[in-house]
XYZ file of C-alpha atoms in Angstrom:
586
model
C 0.000 0.000 0.000
C 1.558 3.379 -0.995
C 2.433 5.724 1.827
C 2.491 9.522 1.885
C 6.058 10.935 2.007
C 6.933 13.106 5.007
C 6.420 16.851 4.764
C 10.151 17.515 4.691
C 10.553 15.317 1.608
C 7.719 17.143 -0.150
C 9.300 20.520 0.555
C 12.707 19.304 -0.639
C 11.178 17.945 -3.866
C 9.640 21.289 -4.817
C 12.794 23.196 -3.843
C 14.842 20.968 -6.154
C 12.309 21.563 -8.917
C 12.578 25.327 -8.374
C 16.391 25.196 -8.640
C 16.129 23.254 -11.905
C 13.721 25.842 -13.275
C 16.175 28.651 -12.496
C 18.858 26.930 -14.573
C 16.570 25.862 -17.420
C 16.108 27.667 -20.687
C 12.798 29.537 -21.080
C 11.485 26.985 -23.551
C 12.174 24.072 -21.158
C 10.443 25.428 -18.044
C 6.912 24.446 -19.004
C 8.060 20.885 -19.727
C 9.847 20.671 -16.352
C 6.761 21.903 -14.472
C 4.568 19.399 -16.310
C 6.985 16.565 -15.455
C 7.076 17.643 -11.803
C 3.274 17.765 -11.698
C 3.025 14.272 -13.195
C 5.497 12.931 -10.645
C 3.619 14.547 -7.750
C 0.240 13.439 -9.101
C -1.249 16.915 -9.378
C -2.171 19.462 -12.024
C 0.082 22.129 -13.505
C -1.706 24.947 -11.666
C -1.271 23.076 -8.380
C 2.411 22.566 -9.193
C 2.910 26.326 -9.638
C 1.136 26.975 -6.327
C 3.372 24.495 -4.497
C 6.497 25.960 -6.087
C 5.477 29.359 -4.786
C 4.450 28.007 -1.374
C 7.461 25.785 -0.666
C 10.255 27.428 -2.696
C 9.082 31.004 -3.266
C 9.284 30.452 -7.020
C 7.315 32.578 -9.472
C 7.143 32.415 -13.238
C 8.428 35.984 -13.562
C 5.542 36.981 -15.811
C 3.601 40.051 -14.824
C -0.097 39.688 -14.183
C -2.433 41.200 -16.750
C -3.875 44.544 -15.790
C -7.428 43.365 -16.382
C -6.986 40.027 -14.583
C -10.171 39.291 -12.635
C -11.816 42.484 -13.824
C -12.849 41.720 -17.408
C -16.538 42.461 -17.817
C -19.150 39.999 -19.012
C -22.760 41.011 -19.575
C -24.908 40.100 -16.584
C -27.682 38.800 -18.822
C -25.321 36.243 -20.351
C -24.420 34.890 -16.909
C -28.065 34.441 -16.003
C -28.755 32.834 -19.378
C -25.939 30.340 -18.783
C -27.348 29.504 -15.339
C -30.884 29.206 -16.700
C -29.752 26.892 -19.508
C -27.883 24.693 -17.047
C -30.888 24.558 -14.753
C -33.150 23.475 -17.613
C -30.641 20.720 -18.456
C -30.498 19.327 -14.908
C -32.118 16.001 -14.055
C -34.219 15.398 -10.964
C -31.311 13.539 -9.366
C -29.187 16.692 -9.624
C -27.024 15.583 -12.557
C -26.225 18.565 -14.775
C -26.090 17.658 -18.458
C -24.999 21.005 -19.909
C -21.517 22.249 -19.110
C -20.539 25.910 -19.025
C -18.442 25.727 -22.177
C -21.324 24.071 -24.053
C -23.731 26.756 -22.857
C -21.302 29.481 -23.938
C -20.914 27.814 -27.325
C -24.683 27.819 -27.848
C -25.029 31.426 -26.710
C -22.167 32.563 -28.927
C -23.765 30.886 -31.926
C -27.028 32.589 -30.942
C -25.476 36.049 -31.206
C -24.394 36.677 -27.608
C -21.035 38.366 -27.038
C -18.720 36.272 -24.869
C -15.794 38.373 -23.600
C -14.210 36.121 -20.947
C -12.964 32.565 -20.649
C -15.000 29.594 -19.458
C -13.159 29.482 -16.131
C -13.893 33.167 -15.579
C -17.581 32.610 -16.305
C -17.601 29.798 -13.735
C -16.028 32.161 -11.201
C -18.643 34.819 -11.942
C -21.427 32.255 -11.547
C -20.031 31.195 -8.170
C -19.762 34.814 -7.044
C -23.459 35.307 -7.807
C -24.488 31.915 -6.364
C -25.741 30.861 -9.763
C -23.640 27.692 -9.814
C -24.968 24.269 -8.840
C -23.981 24.592 -5.188
C -25.385 28.097 -4.877
C -28.766 27.156 -6.336
C -28.956 24.136 -4.027
C -29.792 26.580 -1.243
C -33.277 27.167 -2.633
C -36.331 25.863 -0.792
C -34.780 25.248 2.651
C -36.454 22.784 5.000
C -38.688 24.079 7.772
C -38.612 22.544 11.232
C -42.102 21.888 12.575
C -43.292 21.197 16.105
C -46.354 19.425 17.459
C -48.242 20.602 20.543
C -48.593 17.310 22.403
C -48.410 13.523 21.926
C -51.016 12.228 19.466
C -51.167 15.637 17.789
C -49.288 14.525 14.658
C -48.502 10.985 13.527
C -46.485 9.874 10.516
C -46.838 6.504 8.791
C -44.928 4.885 5.969
C -45.197 1.432 4.324
C -41.994 -0.069 2.941
C -41.161 -3.228 1.051
C -38.798 -5.321 3.167
C -35.810 -7.404 2.190
C -37.536 -10.255 4.028
C -39.693 -12.890 2.356
C -41.052 -16.328 3.191
C -40.950 -19.482 1.089
C -42.214 -22.885 2.272
C -42.243 -21.870 5.914
C -38.752 -20.403 5.941
C -37.587 -16.818 6.265
C -35.170 -15.451 3.667
C -33.390 -12.116 3.370
C -32.803 -10.671 -0.089
C -29.104 -10.028 -0.588
C -27.975 -6.561 -1.617
C -26.583 -7.690 -4.947
C -29.997 -9.106 -5.896
C -31.533 -5.693 -5.354
C -28.934 -3.562 -7.088
C -27.577 -5.737 -9.893
C -30.620 -5.872 -12.155
C -31.985 -9.008 -10.494
C -35.216 -7.576 -9.153
C -37.167 -9.902 -11.433
C -36.195 -12.759 -9.108
C -37.807 -10.947 -6.202
C -40.821 -10.021 -8.310
C -41.667 -13.720 -8.761
C -42.287 -14.082 -5.024
C -46.062 -14.071 -4.605
C -46.218 -12.851 -1.004
C -43.676 -10.272 0.049
C -43.201 -8.783 3.494
C -44.381 -5.186 3.898
C -43.335 -3.117 6.887
C -45.762 -0.485 8.200
C -44.218 2.019 10.619
C -45.886 4.772 12.664
C -44.236 7.532 14.687
C -45.599 10.107 17.118
C -44.043 13.441 16.196
C -44.011 14.929 19.704
C -42.545 11.992 21.638
C -40.742 10.062 18.905
C -42.562 6.835 19.893
C -42.425 4.256 17.093
C -44.667 1.308 16.256
C -44.357 -1.339 13.559
C -46.244 -4.277 12.091
C -45.476 -6.620 9.175
C -47.865 -7.941 6.528
C -47.622 -10.665 3.899
C -48.988 -9.289 0.632
C -48.246 -9.195 -3.075
C -48.201 -5.393 -2.931
C -49.201 -2.348 -0.958
C -52.977 -2.145 -0.457
C -55.422 -0.074 1.559
C -56.801 -3.028 3.534
C -53.447 -3.673 5.196
C -53.120 0.060 5.799
C -56.576 0.127 7.412
C -55.705 -2.827 9.643
C -52.440 -1.189 10.670
C -54.139 2.086 11.608
C -56.683 0.225 13.732
C -53.830 -1.720 15.339
C -51.470 1.175 16.009
C -54.171 3.591 17.267
C -56.186 1.073 19.247
C -55.425 -0.260 22.716
C -53.100 -3.256 22.596
C -52.195 -5.428 25.607
C -48.685 -4.602 26.781
C -48.386 -1.359 24.791
C -48.337 2.090 26.358
C -49.225 4.391 23.434
C -52.687 4.444 21.869
C -55.232 6.878 20.456
C -55.934 8.566 17.116
C -54.005 11.698 16.141
C -55.312 15.034 14.980
C -53.069 15.131 11.905
C -51.656 12.274 9.839
C -48.697 12.711 7.495
C -48.419 9.854 5.020
C -46.978 8.878 1.682
C -48.590 10.331 -1.438
C -48.559 6.911 -3.088
C -50.557 5.442 -0.208
C -52.961 8.378 -0.263
C -53.620 7.951 -3.992
C -54.644 4.289 -3.597
C -56.421 4.358 -0.217
C -59.820 5.859 -0.990
C -61.541 3.844 1.731
C -58.925 4.800 4.315
C -59.450 8.459 3.439
C -63.128 8.077 4.302
C -62.206 6.555 7.654
C -59.734 9.359 8.412
C -62.291 11.970 7.467
C -64.902 10.340 9.683
C -62.410 10.288 12.581
C -61.749 14.004 11.995
C -58.109 13.327 11.259
C -56.535 15.875 8.968
C -54.510 13.777 6.532
C -51.756 15.354 4.486
C -49.664 13.455 1.940
C -46.183 14.908 1.670
C -45.440 17.039 -1.356
C -44.237 15.404 -4.542
C -40.452 15.004 -4.580
C -40.309 16.189 -0.944
C -40.143 13.047 1.227
C -38.289 15.028 3.923
C -41.754 16.152 5.106
C -42.040 12.792 6.865
C -38.389 12.479 7.750
C -39.138 11.225 11.276
C -40.844 8.073 10.028
C -38.055 7.581 7.494
C -35.627 7.570 10.432
C -37.902 5.103 12.231
C -37.796 2.812 9.198
C -34.026 2.959 9.367
C -34.124 2.114 13.094
C -36.340 -0.924 12.476
C -34.210 -2.084 9.564
C -30.828 -1.636 11.239
C -31.585 -2.436 14.867
C -34.332 -5.062 14.527
C -34.271 -6.697 11.104
C -30.500 -7.092 11.334
C -31.118 -9.513 14.238
C -33.211 -11.787 12.016
C -30.141 -12.984 10.153
C -28.850 -14.396 13.435
C -32.198 -15.717 14.694
C -34.839 -15.960 11.944
C -38.550 -15.607 12.664
C -40.082 -18.556 10.838
C -43.631 -17.186 10.740
C -45.113 -13.734 10.236
C -46.916 -13.920 13.599
C -43.645 -14.546 15.393
C -42.067 -11.703 13.439
C -44.818 -9.315 14.546
C -44.575 -10.475 18.149
C -40.828 -9.842 18.099
C -41.080 -6.374 16.538
C -43.876 -5.457 18.990
C -41.606 -6.258 21.941
C -38.656 -4.534 20.285
C -40.626 -1.296 19.802
C -41.818 -1.339 23.409
C -38.265 -1.826 24.673
C -36.907 0.812 22.303
C -39.522 3.362 23.344
C -38.829 2.612 27.017
C -35.017 2.651 26.555
C -34.668 -0.826 28.060
C -32.719 -2.579 25.282
C -29.427 -3.886 26.736
C -26.424 -1.658 25.941
C -28.492 0.508 23.546
C -29.285 4.128 24.303
C -32.556 4.741 22.448
C -33.458 8.056 24.049
C -34.808 10.773 21.778
C -32.253 13.422 20.859
C -33.190 16.808 19.466
C -30.884 19.790 18.829
C -30.641 21.972 21.907
C -32.492 19.540 24.211
C -31.313 16.866 26.620
C -31.842 13.199 25.650
C -35.130 11.854 27.016
C -36.903 8.478 27.011
C -39.620 8.406 24.375
C -42.300 6.925 26.615
C -41.489 9.539 29.270
C -42.451 12.178 26.723
C -45.590 10.336 25.601
C -46.731 9.922 29.221
C -47.142 13.701 29.460
C -50.292 13.461 27.334
C -53.508 14.692 28.968
C -56.702 12.579 29.005
C -58.559 14.941 26.655
C -55.747 14.529 24.115
C -56.267 10.752 23.875
C -58.937 10.076 21.253
C -60.064 6.470 21.691
C -60.750 4.513 18.517
C -64.322 3.310 17.825
C -65.138 -0.307 17.082
C -63.279 -1.653 14.062
C -66.520 -2.952 12.525
C -67.953 0.568 12.377
C -64.856 1.823 10.617
C -65.005 -1.171 8.298
C -68.438 -0.087 7.069
C -67.010 3.323 6.236
C -64.344 1.612 4.139
C -67.139 0.271 1.929
C -68.985 3.625 1.668
C -68.504 6.396 -0.830
C -68.145 10.165 -0.862
C -71.269 11.796 -2.315
C -71.136 14.733 -4.752
C -73.291 17.799 -4.254
C -73.898 20.919 -6.359
C -74.060 24.296 -4.620
C -77.373 26.049 -5.189
C -77.928 29.647 -6.210
C -78.595 30.438 -2.521
C -75.204 28.953 -1.536
C -76.317 25.895 0.398
C -76.318 22.140 -0.049
C -78.663 19.396 1.146
C -77.371 16.155 2.589
C -78.906 13.241 4.488
C -76.530 12.349 7.279
C -76.402 8.585 8.006
C -76.855 9.345 11.721
C -79.879 11.598 11.084
C -83.505 10.970 10.205
C -83.889 13.498 7.375
C -81.973 15.711 4.990
C -80.254 18.753 6.463
C -79.336 22.093 4.914
C -75.730 23.243 5.236
C -74.714 26.843 4.615
C -71.589 27.288 2.469
C -71.672 31.073 2.122
C -68.636 31.467 4.329
C -66.590 28.815 2.556
C -64.117 30.945 0.687
C -63.766 30.126 -2.970
C -67.137 28.436 -3.438
C -69.821 29.748 -5.768
C -73.101 28.504 -7.276
C -72.860 25.456 -9.546
C -69.582 24.326 -7.945
C -69.257 20.578 -7.372
C -68.201 19.530 -3.873
C -67.611 16.155 -2.217
C -69.493 15.513 1.039
C -68.690 12.874 3.656
C -70.186 12.346 7.141
C -68.389 12.657 10.468
C -69.412 9.691 12.567
C -68.445 11.098 15.975
C -69.888 14.599 15.602
C -73.653 14.421 15.411
C -74.857 15.518 11.976
C -71.704 17.379 10.995
C -70.218 16.830 7.565
C -66.942 17.488 5.821
C -67.009 19.297 2.489
C -64.075 19.013 0.089
C -63.553 21.202 -2.960
C -60.791 21.092 -5.552
C -60.169 24.468 -7.157
C -59.568 24.829 -10.921
C -55.884 25.273 -10.095
C -55.790 21.887 -8.365
C -55.771 23.237 -4.789
C -57.786 21.142 -2.335
C -59.938 22.891 0.269
C -61.990 21.249 3.010
C -64.567 22.503 5.496
C -66.469 20.983 8.375
C -70.100 22.123 8.482
C -73.010 21.730 10.886
C -76.689 21.891 9.901
C -78.153 25.382 9.855
C -79.671 26.131 13.283
C -78.769 29.623 14.444
C -76.138 32.243 13.728
C -73.895 34.371 15.877
C -73.576 38.124 15.568
C -71.082 37.792 12.731
C -73.227 35.413 10.696
C -71.250 32.240 11.443
C -72.951 29.046 12.687
C -72.105 28.570 16.371
C -70.913 24.998 15.828
C -68.593 25.866 12.921
C -64.996 24.767 13.843
C -62.247 27.387 14.010
C -59.628 27.103 11.301
C -56.102 26.058 12.214
C -53.218 27.930 13.652
C -51.684 28.867 10.319
C -48.291 28.321 8.769
C -45.314 30.670 8.570
C -43.226 30.302 5.445
C -39.446 30.348 5.824
C -37.594 33.492 4.687
C -36.774 33.524 1.002
C -33.124 32.938 0.278
C -31.033 34.521 -2.482
C -31.331 31.215 -4.295
C -35.124 31.544 -4.288
C -34.835 35.002 -5.856
C -32.370 33.640 -8.395
C -34.823 30.877 -9.248
C -37.460 33.515 -9.984
C -35.036 35.398 -12.218
C -34.056 32.246 -14.070
C -37.717 31.377 -14.598
C -38.315 34.839 -16.033
C -35.348 34.432 -18.380
C -36.357 30.962 -19.535
C -40.073 31.768 -19.805
C -40.480 35.579 -19.865
C -43.939 36.746 -18.887
C -45.240 33.189 -18.391
C -45.882 30.737 -15.561
C -42.642 28.763 -15.725
C -44.007 25.722 -13.902
C -47.033 25.452 -16.163
C -44.862 26.024 -19.239
C -42.555 23.157 -18.259
C -45.508 20.860 -17.709
C -46.693 21.750 -21.202
C -43.183 21.014 -22.538
C -42.887 24.512 -23.982
C -39.543 25.485 -25.468
C -37.668 27.798 -23.094
C -36.101 31.110 -24.117
C -38.983 31.617 -26.573
C -37.148 29.424 -29.069
C -34.655 32.206 -29.770
C -31.508 30.236 -28.937
C -29.676 28.422 -31.694
C -28.845 25.146 -29.957
C -28.838 22.732 -32.902
C -29.744 24.714 -36.028
C -26.167 25.904 -36.488
C -25.054 22.271 -36.587
C -26.335 22.123 -40.180
C -23.851 24.802 -41.126
C -20.863 22.859 -39.831
C -18.895 21.281 -42.667
C -17.613 17.773 -42.058
C -15.502 15.643 -44.441
C -17.344 13.074 -46.547
C -16.234 9.501 -45.892
C -16.666 6.352 -47.936
C -19.527 4.168 -46.702
C -18.629 0.913 -44.999
C -20.440 -2.305 -45.854
C -21.395 -4.693 -43.086
C -22.744 -8.205 -42.675
C -26.513 -8.643 -42.620
C -27.963 -10.033 -39.393
C -29.948 -13.217 -39.911
C -32.934 -13.670 -37.643
C -34.989 -16.868 -37.588
C -38.753 -16.564 -37.373
C -40.048 -17.604 -33.949
C -41.633 -21.031 -33.729
C -45.332 -21.235 -32.860
C -45.282 -22.994 -29.496
C -48.824 -22.231 -28.382
C -50.333 -25.150 -26.437
C -53.144 -27.103 -28.146
C -56.754 -26.453 -27.214
C -57.869 -29.033 -24.595
C -59.999 -31.735 -26.177
C -63.131 -31.012 -24.145
C -63.079 -27.326 -25.063
C -62.325 -28.154 -28.712
C -65.310 -30.553 -28.924
C -67.573 -27.838 -27.500
C -66.375 -25.355 -30.127
C -66.949 -27.890 -32.940
C -70.436 -28.670 -31.624
C -71.246 -24.970 -31.723
C -69.863 -24.662 -35.272
C -71.904 -27.694 -36.452
C -75.091 -26.574 -34.770
C -75.667 -30.140 -33.513
C -74.042 -32.655 -31.154
C -71.156 -34.742 -32.440
C -71.929 -38.312 -33.457
C -70.255 -41.114 -31.482
C -68.037 -41.876 -34.489
C -66.970 -38.237 -34.859
C -66.249 -38.043 -31.161
C -64.219 -41.240 -31.228
C -62.216 -40.207 -34.320
C -61.281 -36.880 -32.784
C -60.240 -38.414 -29.474
C -58.088 -41.045 -31.192
C -56.440 -38.528 -33.524
C -55.903 -35.748 -30.945
C -55.660 -37.290 -27.462
C -53.621 -34.302 -26.149
C -55.831 -31.601 -27.677
C -56.294 -30.000 -31.100
C -53.861 -27.305 -32.291
C -55.531 -23.897 -32.500
C -54.725 -23.427 -36.187
C -56.188 -26.820 -37.144
C -59.257 -26.290 -34.958
C -59.921 -22.935 -36.628
C -59.768 -24.542 -40.078
C -62.198 -27.273 -38.988
C -64.657 -24.689 -37.644
C -64.465 -22.627 -40.816
C -65.006 -25.729 -42.990
C -68.094 -26.831 -41.087
C -69.638 -23.355 -41.083
C -69.410 -23.233 -44.904
C -71.150 -26.624 -45.342
C -74.841 -26.438 -46.223
C -75.410 -29.796 -44.567
C -73.311 -29.908 -41.409
C -70.809 -32.718 -41.720
C -67.664 -33.168 -39.646
C -64.477 -34.232 -41.366
C -61.139 -34.787 -39.748
C -58.666 -32.451 -41.419
C -55.488 -34.250 -42.393
């Protein structure tokens, strides 16, 4: 294994190089510096810096007067940054380099007065480079008021699976070396459902055998994790649920249950999984600290697996795992046991779950549409009521006559309902309404719930302002987000990115002949039609039952079934006959 030379040897090496440069002819100095850089494993610029640092050597050339001060039009810099942003993938990979962007701009009539390296320096100075723009949209830390205020859940496909009563763990190379099709053949995979309480950090987990993620397992998990379980401390439904957008899009029945339980459910924003970062950390805890144990002591059945993870979560929340400190750590606060935090919950903050059978009926229900009348009200027959009730929507901002809304009942709140409305811009609004009875002095129903505590946006960073400028450059006077969704050409199509390629002259070369690829036609390997089904089809084509002789001939000639092509010919032949008559096609 190579070792790094001592500092004294490095200094001596560059001092010797400097002495050789002093004695060398002017035309030889560049070659000597290049050789020294190759020997040291660095670039030429680094070699000059080390010569100056260790030996005080300089090239003797005077610096240009305009070094570092040459002007480049500000609009060109922003155009370069905007072009690079438009050519950046979602994973952050930038496809368009600065020199390529400058080449396109120069061919499009822009004046480029500095070098590529200088443009990169100017972009960095204005925070228009990749690192500078990464500061846009900073994360916001959120807090919850008490335990059971906010819960987060997340289903994940595990590396575990069961075959013939045995537990297996998918190896890493089978996941990441294009061998996922092997795992896809497994009919019943193991899905891990994890729930966290945002205030206390308490975690809960349960495993399910299923071919894929489905809302029935999600419903069962919510009833399990929010209900009272023997031997478990935490229980109760939250006020707010943060969950995965993929789960939300496929769990229509679960949404009805959450609405009926008056749980505000919010899927995290697209491409922003950090919104539920706590449950992502909990998944990592389960995977690293629990599932890692299964390689040493497998759980042969799913019930045993769930029993083990139940006990693990209880011990982890109580900080009783041997030699493991599982206390919750937050910046600026002392470590604390998770269950100690959860135990601070007040009785009125614990919302006990109703019977699972009642919630199961809601899973089978549906959300009913209603049209707002000219007088700004809707009629709805609540399942807990005896007649239709009138609900006033005049104070629901954004609603107007003829709007279509979705109405669902609240099972624990008398005859209250929840009204959901999706605006033309795709924004979802919801309201909870009570039947019209009486009004207060401001015209609001007395039972109308008070809207939430609001949300304070984080301060806008320079990167956010730069993003706005880049959007204006790429799509001047337009909604940049909508334009990208419509696949509109940025920069109003004024940039010459490929048209000038037709003007580039390239030498004509003689064509090269190659060998033709021979491909054999695929063989028809379709299985024959089973004999019973084939006889039924022939009977239908004849319009009469087969005679005993016809039946016997067919069974002797085709004991394994009749090929589809031959059967089709036989059917066509019999249908053309005026007098139905079956003949065995040879």
